[in-house]
Amino acid sequence: DGVHEVSGFSIMRALMTLAHTLQKQTVAEGVETLKQFHQLQQIGCDLFQGYLFSEPLPASEIEQLLVGTLPWLKEHSFPR
């Protein structure tokens, strides 16, 4: 519900501030929607992982993913 979403976002913002104060990079795991991605980007998250970017893959496809050669990956453009 909205209350939990707002308080969760506040906690994430505080954690981002703490991590950056300590000169640490932040990683958001479990990013599934563009809304989540944009919210995390707005509060300064450094790195992202989750189904928005890729479903779990077999090891044989990881290299292709990292160099961006999977055909379905080229169809999506994520802001940096």
PDB file of N, CA and C in Angstrom, residues 51-57 61 64-65 68-78:
ATOM      1  N   TYR A  51      15.044  -8.413 -12.662  1.00  0.00           N
ATOM      2  CA  TYR A  51      14.329  -8.895 -13.835  1.00  0.00           C
ATOM      3  C   TYR A  51      14.103  -7.804 -14.878  1.00  0.00           C
ATOM      4  N   LEU A  52      14.131  -6.538 -14.486  1.00  0.00           N
ATOM      5  CA  LEU A  52      13.987  -5.469 -15.469  1.00  0.00           C
ATOM      6  C   LEU A  52      15.090  -5.556 -16.518  1.00  0.00           C
ATOM      7  N   PHE A  53      16.264  -5.991 -16.120  1.00  0.00           N
ATOM      8  CA  PHE A  53      17.420  -6.034 -17.004  1.00  0.00           C
ATOM      9  C   PHE A  53      17.642  -7.412 -17.613  1.00  0.00           C
ATOM     10  N   SER A  54      17.362  -8.454 -16.855  1.00  0.00           N
ATOM     11  CA  SER A  54      17.532  -9.809 -17.374  1.00  0.00           C
ATOM     12  C   SER A  54      16.943 -10.822 -16.399  1.00  0.00           C
ATOM     13  N   GLU A  55      16.344 -11.860 -16.963  1.00  0.00           N
ATOM     14  CA  GLU A  55      15.952 -12.992 -16.129  1.00  0.00           C
ATOM     15  C   GLU A  55      17.207 -13.808 -15.844  1.00  0.00           C
ATOM     16  N   PRO A  56      17.160 -14.712 -14.869  1.00  0.00           N
ATOM     17  CA  PRO A  56      18.334 -15.550 -14.617  1.00  0.00           C
ATOM     18  C   PRO A  56      18.726 -16.290 -15.902  1.00  0.00           C
ATOM     19  N   LEU A  57      20.017 -16.359 -16.140  1.00  0.00           N
ATOM     20  CA  LEU A  57      20.523 -16.969 -17.368  1.00  0.00           C
ATOM     21  C   LEU A  57      21.506 -18.086 -17.059  1.00  0.00           C
ATOM     22  N   GLU A  61      25.295 -17.955 -21.372  1.00  0.00           N
ATOM     23  CA  GLU A  61      24.754 -16.735 -21.960  1.00  0.00           C
ATOM     24  C   GLU A  61      25.218 -15.457 -21.255  1.00  0.00           C
ATOM     25  N   GLN A  64      27.518 -13.181 -23.404  1.00  0.00           N
ATOM     26  CA  GLN A  64      26.740 -12.483 -24.421  1.00  0.00           C
ATOM     27  C   GLN A  64      25.979 -11.310 -23.811  1.00  0.00           C
ATOM     28  N   LEU A  65      25.424 -11.517 -22.632  1.00  0.00           N
ATOM     29  CA  LEU A  65      24.692 -10.446 -21.965  1.00  0.00           C
ATOM     30  C   LEU A  65      25.621  -9.281 -21.643  1.00  0.00           C
ATOM     31  N   GLY A  68      26.440  -7.322 -24.579  1.00  0.00           N
ATOM     32  CA  GLY A  68      25.251  -6.764 -25.222  1.00  0.00           C
ATOM     33  C   GLY A  68      24.903  -7.355 -26.562  1.00  0.00           C
ATOM     34  N   THR A  69      25.193  -8.643 -26.766  1.00  0.00           N
ATOM     35  CA  THR A  69      24.932  -9.237 -28.072  1.00  0.00           C
ATOM     36  C   THR A  69      23.663 -10.072 -28.128  1.00  0.00           C
ATOM     37  N   LEU A  70      22.952 -10.207 -27.021  1.00  0.00           N
ATOM     38  CA  LEU A  70      21.697 -10.950 -27.075  1.00  0.00           C
ATOM     39  C   LEU A  70      20.674 -10.121 -27.848  1.00  0.00           C
ATOM     40  N   PRO A  71      20.007 -10.695 -28.827  1.00  0.00           N
ATOM     41  CA  PRO A  71      19.061  -9.926 -29.647  1.00  0.00           C
ATOM     42  C   PRO A  71      17.982  -9.219 -28.835  1.00  0.00           C
ATOM     43  N   TRP A  72      17.409  -9.871 -27.826  1.00  0.00           N
ATOM     44  CA  TRP A  72      16.325  -9.247 -27.060  1.00  0.00           C
ATOM     45  C   TRP A  72      16.826  -8.082 -26.222  1.00  0.00           C
ATOM     46  N   LEU A  73      18.127  -8.082 -25.854  1.00  0.00           N
ATOM     47  CA  LEU A  73      18.678  -6.991 -25.055  1.00  0.00           C
ATOM     48  C   LEU A  73      18.787  -5.716 -25.888  1.00  0.00           C
ATOM     49  N   LYS A  74      19.114  -5.859 -27.158  1.00  0.00           N
ATOM     50  CA  LYS A  74      19.258  -4.702 -28.027  1.00  0.00           C
ATOM     51  C   LYS A  74      17.929  -3.978 -28.249  1.00  0.00           C
ATOM     52  N   GLU A  75      16.820  -4.693 -28.055  1.00  0.00           N
ATOM     53  CA  GLU A  75      15.502  -4.095 -28.248  1.00  0.00           C
ATOM     54  C   GLU A  75      15.142  -3.135 -27.136  1.00  0.00           C
ATOM     55  N   HIS A  76      15.822  -3.220 -26.002  1.00  0.00           N
ATOM     56  CA  HIS A  76      15.504  -2.392 -24.843  1.00  0.00           C
ATOM     57  C   HIS A  76      16.590  -1.351 -24.630  1.00  0.00           C
ATOM     58  N   SER A  77      16.172  -0.163 -24.328  1.00  0.00           N
ATOM     59  CA  SER A  77      17.119   0.911 -24.062  1.00  0.00           C
ATOM     60  C   SER A  77      16.871   1.423 -22.653  1.00  0.00           C
ATOM     61  N   PHE A  78      17.856   1.327 -21.782  1.00  0.00           N
ATOM     62  CA  PHE A  78      17.717   1.773 -20.408  1.00  0.00           C
ATOM     63  C   PHE A  78      18.537   3.029 -20.222  1.00  0.00           C
TER      64      PHE A  78
END
